[in-house]
Amino acid sequence: MKRTEIKDVLKCDDFGSQVNVKGWVRTKRGSKNVSFIALNDGSTIKNVQVVVDHLVIGKSMFGVPKSTKVLGSKDFAQINELLGNINTGTALSVTGDLVESPGGHQKVEVYPTNIEILGMADPKDYPLQPKKHSLEFLREKAHLRYRTNTFSAIARIRHAMIFAIHKFFNDKGFYNIHSPIITGSDAEGAGEMFQVTTMDLNQIPKGEDGNVNFQSDFFGKATNLTVSGQLEAELAALALSKVYTFGPTFRAENSNTTRHLAEFWMIEPEVAFCDINDDMDLAEDMLKYVIRYALDNCKDDLEFLSKRLHDEEKNKKADERSMELIEKLNFVLDDDFVRITYTEAIQILRNSKPNKKKRFQYIIEGWGADLQSEHERYLVEKHFKKPVILTDYPREIKAFYMKQNDDGKTVRAMDVLFPQIGEIIGGSQREEDYEKLAKRMEEMEIPEESMWWYLETRKFGTVPHAGFGLGFERLILFLTGMGNIRDVIPFPRTPLNCEF
RNA sequence: UCCUCCUUAGCUCAGUUGGUUAGAGCACCUGACUGUUAAUCAGGGUGUCCUAGGUUCAAGUCCUAGAGGAGGAGCCA
């Protein structure tokens, strides 16, 4: 019989019809004559309840005579063995009647005439119990944590967001670009890189100067994993007009926080004939689109995660609790993001209470200081109480490729700041003037010879263009209300941790 | 990389000023129960108190070092 997914079974009202469901047991409860099995197949966060009448299953599967009433008789040995092998984690194929549930917690349930055990799970060894586990414990069981409500919900939302992002850009006429994962450029300027080599690390060939000789390496030169697809995306945008990348990104920073991964996924749109204002519009539109998509398509999972967050924060003081998850998502949709310049932000921060009362760990003295997370959080969570886009940062604290303003002091950077997670997007209008770009690279000691291809786009038909980078896992953090980025990617890579 | 905290049963955790045989809830095992909703009821402790040294008559508890984990900061997305 053809399998029906549980999400469809739960929607069905064709009572009396035969169905087959397959899935993994979440809990089994039972009394002498009847057992209740909650079965989940990942198609939805909801379980289907399988109600096993011991006499009925005995009759249909093992030919136990209808007249049998003595439960201890040997006719029941097979039934008891079957039920004994059904535990949390066991994989089952269940065939039976779809019936309207007399219980209050579900509309339908399955009344089986046949149960096949597809894969057993010894309850003495299976680590997941029908109870709340700590996220730290589940991180160590990353191979099994998909089988929990929290992590299956996150997985489904992650998928929905991947799809929504592609749909958003496709509908707007963007082309998806596969930027390279192995790069020969060591000047992407976005952080420490992982080296890629096939050399025997015990016998590294050295040149006469004592430095490593990469000529015998696979590519004949030093290579790394990409830290950004932006530079390649710019090349594509200066031919295709509107492009985006969505790929893995690698940073070898020794960052030990709830917001950093060594391997993460990044979305980087790049648009020609576009200035920083268009760039901000695009960023705001995209964030609102995908949040709207999640609210429209991931309702059950978001409701579960909202409840989870609420339970988690029960012990916190009222003013330390976060906003209810779905309310928070709607809140982002309802208002325009605040757009202010770095200079205006400094003014606000200098006059703020925590700055005057020296509550900030880093006191804002004057223009030019880099903003710390405490300052960003103050602006977003206390002052404006909505997402903020900061623009026109001092050029000294930003990357070489950002377009320089006429004031000679600032660049057309824009950072989108969200509550709790801080910087979710970093972007800029790019410097399209060859002379200015080359001069800035020289000042920042970026070797021109390794970036000749990038510079050539400013020599041949250069146009104003802009783009940004969105950290995918930070988006998922925000959407799911989770507190640690290691819980929104299936197999997190962080310093000293590359399990699975 | 810096700062702070944590590590006791399968899981979550309690364990007082150092003092008999180290505890609870859940899980698990045994049994009871005619429809449960993280079922309930009765019984059962299943332990390298992270590791290695040290102090002490006596260490889960104090000291030193190490390992692992978490939170915050920096870097950033």
XYZ file of C-alpha atoms (C1' of nucleotides) in Angstrom:
577
model
C 0.000 0.000 0.000
C 1.231 3.463 -0.892
C 2.539 5.537 1.968
C 0.756 8.752 2.898
C 2.777 11.501 4.526
C 1.642 12.374 8.019
C 1.004 16.009 7.153
C -1.559 14.808 4.586
C -3.036 12.147 6.843
C -3.752 14.790 9.487
C -5.627 16.888 6.945
C -7.697 13.964 5.648
C -11.306 13.459 6.713
C -12.022 10.331 4.659
C -12.792 8.346 7.786
C -12.946 4.588 7.389
C -10.439 4.550 4.535
C -7.238 2.515 4.675
C -3.952 4.364 5.071
C -0.302 3.501 5.410
C 2.016 5.763 7.383
C 5.720 5.372 8.011
C 7.777 7.205 10.563
C 9.677 7.188 13.837
C 8.090 6.620 17.236
C 8.181 9.653 19.505
C 6.383 8.104 22.492
C 4.447 4.987 23.302
C 1.928 4.835 26.115
C -0.101 1.824 26.965
C -2.417 -0.135 29.186
C -3.325 -3.813 29.137
C -5.521 -3.753 26.067
C -4.543 -0.692 24.134
C -1.339 1.194 23.254
C -0.902 4.698 21.882
C 1.982 5.475 19.583
C 2.915 9.003 18.508
C 4.486 8.674 15.059
C 6.399 11.412 13.230
C 7.828 11.361 9.707
C 9.243 14.878 9.498
C 6.665 16.084 6.983
C 5.173 18.194 9.772
C 5.964 18.939 13.383
C 2.728 17.177 14.331
C 2.545 13.479 15.143
C -0.139 11.056 14.112
C -1.560 8.965 16.931
C -1.630 5.242 16.251
C -4.117 3.474 18.533
C -3.245 -0.194 18.869
C -6.045 -2.439 20.120
C -4.093 -5.475 21.275
C -6.890 -7.927 20.461
C -7.477 -6.464 17.003
C -3.794 -6.506 16.051
C -3.464 -10.002 17.524
C -6.292 -11.246 15.385
C -5.223 -9.574 12.154
C -1.501 -10.248 12.411
C -1.148 -13.468 14.404
C -4.498 -15.211 13.994
C -5.358 -14.982 17.686
C -8.913 -16.389 17.997
C -11.593 -13.810 18.644
C -12.779 -15.793 21.627
C -9.448 -15.305 23.413
C -9.881 -13.213 26.517
C -6.999 -14.502 28.594
C -4.310 -11.930 28.085
C -1.609 -14.006 29.710
C -2.130 -16.870 27.280
C 0.583 -17.831 24.860
C -1.464 -16.327 22.044
C -0.328 -12.997 23.389
C 3.382 -13.773 23.344
C 3.727 -12.495 19.776
C 1.699 -9.378 20.536
C 3.791 -8.591 23.579
C 6.978 -9.111 21.611
C 5.788 -6.716 18.904
C 4.772 -4.067 21.427
C 7.969 -4.547 23.400
C 10.008 -3.771 20.321
C 8.185 -0.514 19.710
C 10.023 2.186 21.646
C 10.978 5.803 21.252
C 13.053 6.022 18.063
C 11.749 2.825 16.429
C 10.900 3.128 12.720
C 7.473 1.732 11.805
C 5.250 1.099 8.848
C 1.649 1.201 10.039
C -1.359 0.196 7.964
C -4.891 0.598 9.203
C -8.121 2.537 9.278
C -8.228 6.302 9.416
C -10.714 7.213 12.136
C -12.026 10.381 13.718
C -10.347 10.710 17.085
C -12.478 10.710 20.215
C -9.551 12.324 22.048
C -9.305 16.068 22.386
C -5.744 16.573 21.197
C -6.058 15.467 17.583
C -8.678 15.257 14.845
C -7.672 11.925 13.327
C -5.885 8.778 14.367
C -4.894 5.486 12.787
C -6.346 2.193 13.983
C -3.823 -0.344 12.723
C -4.395 -3.841 11.399
C -0.712 -4.300 10.591
C 2.471 -2.889 12.117
C 5.846 -3.609 10.567
C 8.963 -2.722 12.483
C 11.369 -1.251 9.935
C 14.170 -0.470 12.350
C 14.434 -1.025 16.079
C 15.868 1.397 18.610
C 17.031 -0.155 21.870
C 15.610 2.070 24.626
C 18.632 1.377 26.813
C 20.951 2.952 24.227
C 18.811 5.420 22.287
C 19.756 8.824 23.683
C 16.605 10.755 22.869
C 13.870 10.494 25.443
C 10.353 11.849 25.327
C 11.402 14.801 27.453
C 13.164 18.099 27.125
C 16.870 17.800 26.416
C 19.384 20.583 26.731
C 20.590 22.142 23.482
C 24.181 21.419 24.542
C 23.409 17.723 24.899
C 21.693 17.611 21.508
C 24.661 19.392 19.908
C 26.713 16.342 20.864
C 24.038 14.154 19.247
C 23.839 16.181 16.045
C 23.309 13.002 14.013
C 20.054 12.343 15.861
C 18.841 15.813 16.782
C 16.858 16.112 13.548
C 14.445 13.716 15.262
C 13.470 16.308 17.842
C 10.681 18.837 17.418
C 13.019 21.802 17.747
C 15.559 20.684 15.178
C 13.090 19.332 12.658
C 11.241 22.663 12.879
C 14.474 24.554 12.288
C 15.332 22.285 9.339
C 11.973 22.934 7.700
C 12.246 26.688 8.247
C 15.805 26.654 6.907
C 14.562 24.967 3.760
C 11.683 27.415 3.393
C 14.100 30.346 3.683
C 16.506 28.910 1.100
C 13.567 28.542 -1.252
C 12.142 31.994 -0.451
C 15.471 33.700 -1.077
C 15.856 32.070 -4.496
C 12.242 32.907 -5.293
C 12.635 36.533 -4.232
C 15.635 37.088 -6.471
C 14.281 35.035 -9.362
C 11.021 36.997 -9.331
C 13.028 40.218 -9.461
C 15.058 39.052 -12.472
C 18.302 38.267 -10.665
C 20.631 35.506 -11.857
C 22.163 33.120 -9.356
C 25.938 32.939 -9.727
C 28.165 30.150 -8.444
C 31.236 31.951 -7.204
C 34.283 29.730 -6.628
C 34.776 27.989 -3.310
C 38.514 27.611 -3.763
C 40.104 30.960 -4.415
C 43.532 31.985 -5.578
C 43.003 35.488 -4.328
C 44.331 36.261 -0.884
C 42.963 39.782 -0.819
C 39.264 39.373 -0.256
C 39.834 41.258 2.932
C 37.108 39.650 4.979
C 39.096 37.722 7.523
C 41.432 34.818 8.132
C 41.335 32.096 5.498
C 41.577 28.311 5.484
C 44.430 27.119 3.306
C 43.765 24.517 0.617
C 46.630 22.222 -0.286
C 47.449 18.692 -1.387
C 51.021 18.994 -0.133
C 52.346 16.491 2.400
C 52.354 18.626 5.505
C 55.177 16.552 6.959
C 57.402 17.391 4.009
C 56.620 20.876 2.871
C 58.839 21.964 -0.017
C 60.765 25.132 0.766
C 62.514 27.530 -1.610
C 65.973 28.982 -1.191
C 64.522 31.889 0.764
C 63.088 29.440 3.315
C 59.485 30.152 2.349
C 57.069 27.476 1.210
C 57.368 26.671 -2.481
C 53.832 26.337 -3.766
C 54.849 25.509 -7.327
C 54.538 21.796 -6.611
C 51.138 22.241 -4.952
C 47.935 21.235 -6.756
C 47.264 24.645 -8.250
C 50.886 25.704 -8.389
C 50.149 28.574 -6.040
C 48.790 29.239 -2.565
C 45.021 28.759 -2.442
C 42.312 29.220 0.169
C 38.644 28.611 0.823
C 36.521 31.612 -0.057
C 35.628 34.178 2.577
C 33.228 36.002 0.257
C 31.786 35.678 -3.220
C 31.444 39.421 -3.554
C 34.350 40.222 -5.838
C 33.312 37.547 -8.328
C 29.688 38.648 -8.021
C 30.756 42.164 -8.967
C 32.320 40.818 -12.164
C 29.043 39.112 -13.041
C 26.922 42.133 -12.133
C 28.985 44.272 -14.493
C 27.651 42.147 -17.357
C 24.360 40.645 -16.187
C 23.162 43.675 -14.171
C 21.480 41.808 -11.323
C 23.061 38.749 -9.745
C 23.330 37.020 -6.396
C 25.383 34.267 -4.880
C 24.228 31.863 -2.180
C 27.022 29.621 -1.123
C 29.226 28.312 1.637
C 31.698 30.712 3.169
C 34.688 29.937 5.354
C 36.344 32.075 7.988
C 39.268 30.811 10.040
C 38.738 33.432 12.741
C 39.106 32.199 16.295
C 35.628 33.435 17.111
C 33.871 31.793 20.029
C 30.458 33.382 20.136
C 26.812 32.472 19.633
C 26.860 34.382 16.323
C 29.928 33.007 14.511
C 30.695 29.871 12.516
C 33.832 28.831 10.647
C 31.606 27.489 7.848
C 28.400 29.324 7.072
C 26.172 30.252 4.153
C 25.984 33.722 2.740
C 23.706 35.485 0.276
C 25.409 38.233 -1.706
C 23.383 40.192 -4.256
C 25.244 42.598 -6.506
C 23.473 45.117 -8.745
C 24.749 47.359 -11.514
C 23.312 50.853 -12.097
C 22.477 50.912 -8.403
C 23.424 53.270 -5.588
C 23.409 52.837 -1.835
C 19.760 53.889 -1.520
C 18.650 51.239 -4.023
C 20.850 48.808 -2.099
C 19.080 49.599 1.176
C 15.683 49.228 -0.520
C 16.724 45.817 -1.818
C 17.960 44.678 1.597
C 14.802 45.813 3.355
C 12.524 44.302 0.694
C 14.351 40.998 0.828
C 14.261 40.681 4.614
C 10.586 41.543 4.728
C 9.792 39.171 1.876
C 11.424 36.159 3.499
C 9.980 36.922 6.940
C 6.525 37.212 5.363
C 7.189 33.913 3.582
C 8.038 32.215 6.879
C 4.883 33.539 8.541
C 2.783 32.331 5.610
C 4.390 28.916 5.167
C 5.912 27.798 8.469
C 3.088 28.540 10.889
C 3.140 25.263 12.846
C 6.905 25.292 13.241
C 7.007 28.960 14.264
C 4.260 28.389 16.812
C 6.216 25.510 18.280
C 9.427 27.545 18.439
C 7.564 30.469 19.957
C 6.268 28.226 22.731
C 9.729 26.739 23.191
C 11.242 30.199 23.577
C 8.529 31.213 26.008
C 9.134 28.115 28.162
C 12.875 28.692 28.031
C 12.502 32.229 29.325
C 9.951 31.475 32.038
C 12.578 31.837 34.719
C 13.883 35.131 33.398
C 12.771 38.460 34.776
C 9.935 40.038 32.817
C 12.094 42.815 31.371
C 14.749 40.358 30.203
C 12.363 38.225 28.191
C 12.324 38.644 24.440
C 9.273 39.604 22.452
C 6.975 36.744 21.463
C 8.455 35.240 18.308
C 5.618 35.684 15.827
C 4.841 39.119 17.239
C 8.509 40.023 16.743
C 8.449 38.903 13.104
C 5.286 40.894 12.405
C 6.839 43.861 14.164
C 9.705 43.889 11.646
C 7.207 43.827 8.775
C 5.055 46.670 10.064
C 7.517 49.562 10.024
C 10.100 51.016 7.697
C 13.628 50.404 8.908
C 15.233 53.526 10.386
C 17.954 54.888 8.108
C 20.553 57.140 9.689
C 24.180 57.959 9.050
C 27.038 56.882 11.241
C 27.548 60.560 12.176
C 23.937 60.843 13.369
C 24.288 57.595 15.300
C 27.344 58.943 17.107
C 25.347 62.048 18.076
C 22.546 59.908 19.501
C 24.967 57.662 21.355
C 26.988 60.551 22.814
C 23.835 62.052 24.250
C 22.430 58.722 25.427
C 21.923 57.926 29.090
C 24.241 54.905 29.205
C 27.010 56.950 27.610
C 26.621 59.923 29.975
C 26.338 57.647 33.004
C 29.273 55.611 31.704
C 27.199 52.444 31.581
C 28.717 51.477 28.230
C 31.858 49.445 28.485
C 33.187 51.533 25.614
C 32.290 55.202 26.036
C 31.683 57.097 22.830
C 34.078 60.056 22.909
C 33.788 61.322 19.394
C 33.556 60.729 15.693
C 35.630 57.934 14.202
C 35.176 55.218 16.805
C 33.995 51.825 15.655
C 30.607 50.954 17.112
C 30.561 48.049 19.550
C 27.703 45.566 19.828
C 26.446 47.334 22.947
C 26.040 50.537 20.915
C 24.295 48.783 18.051
C 21.950 47.074 20.478
C 21.181 50.367 22.204
C 20.188 51.984 18.917
C 18.023 49.062 17.794
C 16.523 47.816 21.051
C 16.321 50.944 23.200
C 16.416 54.105 21.110
C 14.523 53.296 17.889
C 12.974 49.937 18.874
C 13.048 48.762 15.267
C 15.611 47.610 12.713
C 18.163 50.281 11.868
C 20.295 50.808 8.774
C 23.488 52.745 9.461
C 25.253 54.370 6.510
C 28.299 56.445 5.646
C 30.855 55.045 8.049
C 34.370 56.461 8.452
C 36.441 55.026 5.653
C 39.210 53.978 8.061
C 37.062 51.262 9.619
C 35.660 49.840 6.353
C 36.871 47.762 3.404
C 38.892 49.078 0.448
C 36.206 48.515 -2.184
C 33.568 50.812 -0.704
C 32.668 53.980 -2.592
C 34.273 57.067 -1.128
C 32.087 60.046 -0.384
C 33.024 63.564 -1.478
C 33.735 64.585 2.122
C 36.937 62.535 1.936
C 36.135 60.992 5.310
C 33.313 58.518 4.820
C 32.341 55.654 2.553
C 28.948 54.510 1.316
C 28.649 51.504 3.575
C 25.395 50.297 5.034
C 24.859 47.863 7.899
C 21.425 46.499 8.743
C 21.107 46.003 12.495
C 18.506 43.688 14.014
C 17.473 43.244 17.637
C 19.364 40.525 19.549
C 21.643 39.452 16.713
C 23.114 42.806 15.705
C 24.557 43.062 12.217
C 22.534 40.835 9.892
C 23.586 42.532 6.668
C 26.714 44.420 5.692
C 26.887 46.113 2.326
C 27.952 49.121 0.344
C 27.990 50.942 -2.910
C 31.272 49.917 -4.564
C 34.000 52.262 -5.707
C 33.652 52.321 -9.484
C 36.365 54.942 -10.134
C 39.605 53.240 -11.181
C 41.951 55.906 -9.815
C 40.248 56.164 -6.422
C 40.060 52.388 -6.047
C 43.687 51.832 -7.012
C 44.826 54.565 -4.635
C 42.821 53.117 -1.761
C 44.234 49.660 -2.407
C 47.721 51.084 -2.309
C 46.998 52.849 0.983
C 45.684 49.637 2.497
C 48.587 47.632 1.085
C 46.480 45.340 -1.071
C 48.729 43.978 -3.830
C 47.431 45.271 -7.147
C 48.938 42.389 -9.132
C 46.723 39.837 -7.388
C 43.635 41.937 -8.079
C 44.251 42.995 -11.688
C 41.058 41.307 -12.865
C 38.989 43.211 -10.324
C 40.572 46.509 -11.297
C 40.026 45.860 -15.010
C 36.242 46.067 -14.517
C 36.798 49.708 -13.519
C 38.901 50.254 -16.639
C 36.373 48.868 -19.097
C 32.821 50.194 -18.947
C 32.660 50.811 -15.221
C 29.282 51.785 -13.749
C 27.929 52.554 -10.284
C 26.980 49.348 -8.515
C 26.206 48.107 -5.024
C 25.536 44.954 -3.067
C 25.457 43.363 0.357
C 26.105 40.190 2.264
C 23.470 38.470 4.372
C 24.558 35.825 6.867
C 22.038 33.060 6.288
C 22.375 31.473 9.729
C 21.911 34.860 11.410
C 18.645 35.200 9.524
C 17.613 31.750 10.750
C 18.621 32.694 14.297
C 16.300 35.676 14.129
C 13.425 33.726 12.586
C 13.577 30.790 14.975
C 14.325 32.690 18.175
C 17.225 30.337 18.882
C 20.066 31.749 20.947
C 23.082 29.977 19.469
C 24.075 29.877 15.797
C 25.378 26.320 16.322
C 21.765 25.197 16.621
C 20.509 26.568 13.299
C 23.019 24.767 11.048
C 22.951 20.956 11.048
C 26.642 20.334 11.662
C 28.321 23.444 13.045
C 32.013 24.067 12.488
C 33.618 26.223 15.160
C 37.137 26.487 16.585
C 38.192 23.069 17.967
C 34.952 21.460 16.809
C 34.488 19.578 13.534
C 32.520 16.517 14.642
C 30.357 14.602 12.173
C 42.552 35.654 21.620
C 40.689 37.842 26.518
C 37.216 37.592 30.862
C 33.609 34.740 33.803
C 31.152 30.318 34.987
C 30.258 25.034 34.683
C 31.637 19.436 34.695
C 27.925 14.398 40.276
C 23.212 8.215 37.510
C 21.221 7.483 30.487
C 19.137 13.013 30.805
C 18.207 17.544 33.928
C 20.071 18.783 38.411
C 20.526 18.983 44.350
C 24.493 17.781 47.604
C 25.161 22.722 53.968
C 31.122 25.079 57.811
C 35.384 19.014 54.481
C 32.629 14.021 58.364
C 28.792 7.332 58.198
C 26.453 3.427 52.900
C 26.300 10.169 47.416
C 20.412 11.921 46.416
C 15.673 13.792 43.505
C 12.656 14.041 38.992
C 12.477 11.912 34.318
C 14.477 7.685 31.423
C 15.284 2.381 32.054
C 13.769 -2.646 34.271
C 9.532 -5.584 36.842
C 4.372 -5.601 37.687
C -0.759 -3.291 37.730
C -4.352 -0.652 34.776
C -10.306 -0.759 29.095
C -8.708 5.546 25.515
C -3.722 7.729 26.756
C -1.874 12.967 25.403
C 5.715 14.160 28.234
C -0.594 8.670 30.762
C -1.079 7.015 35.837
C 0.013 3.692 40.188
C 3.530 0.205 43.051
C 8.513 -1.654 43.334
C 13.894 -1.594 41.655
C 19.806 2.645 41.896
C 21.866 1.339 37.152
C 27.727 6.137 39.719
C 35.637 6.399 37.209
C 31.388 12.639 41.585
C 35.761 15.134 34.092
C 41.321 13.652 34.514
C 46.115 13.792 37.164
C 48.558 15.381 41.307
C 48.344 17.762 46.273
C 46.507 19.378 51.454
C 43.991 16.515 55.432
C 42.709 11.601 60.386
C 38.961 12.313 56.446
C 37.806 15.337 49.756
C 31.977 15.252 45.425
C 33.292 19.579 48.649
C 39.725 22.838 49.583
C 44.501 23.849 46.337
C 47.408 23.271 41.510
C 47.619 21.715 36.504
C 45.121 19.668 32.325
C 40.686 18.257 29.256
C 35.758 19.324 27.709
C 31.473 22.627 27.629
C 28.738 27.333 28.158
C 28.091 32.700 28.402
C 30.149 37.606 27.473
C 33.943 40.643 24.656
C 36.842 41.311 20.209
C 36.779 40.057 14.801
C 32.542 39.825 11.542
C 27.905 37.816 8.369
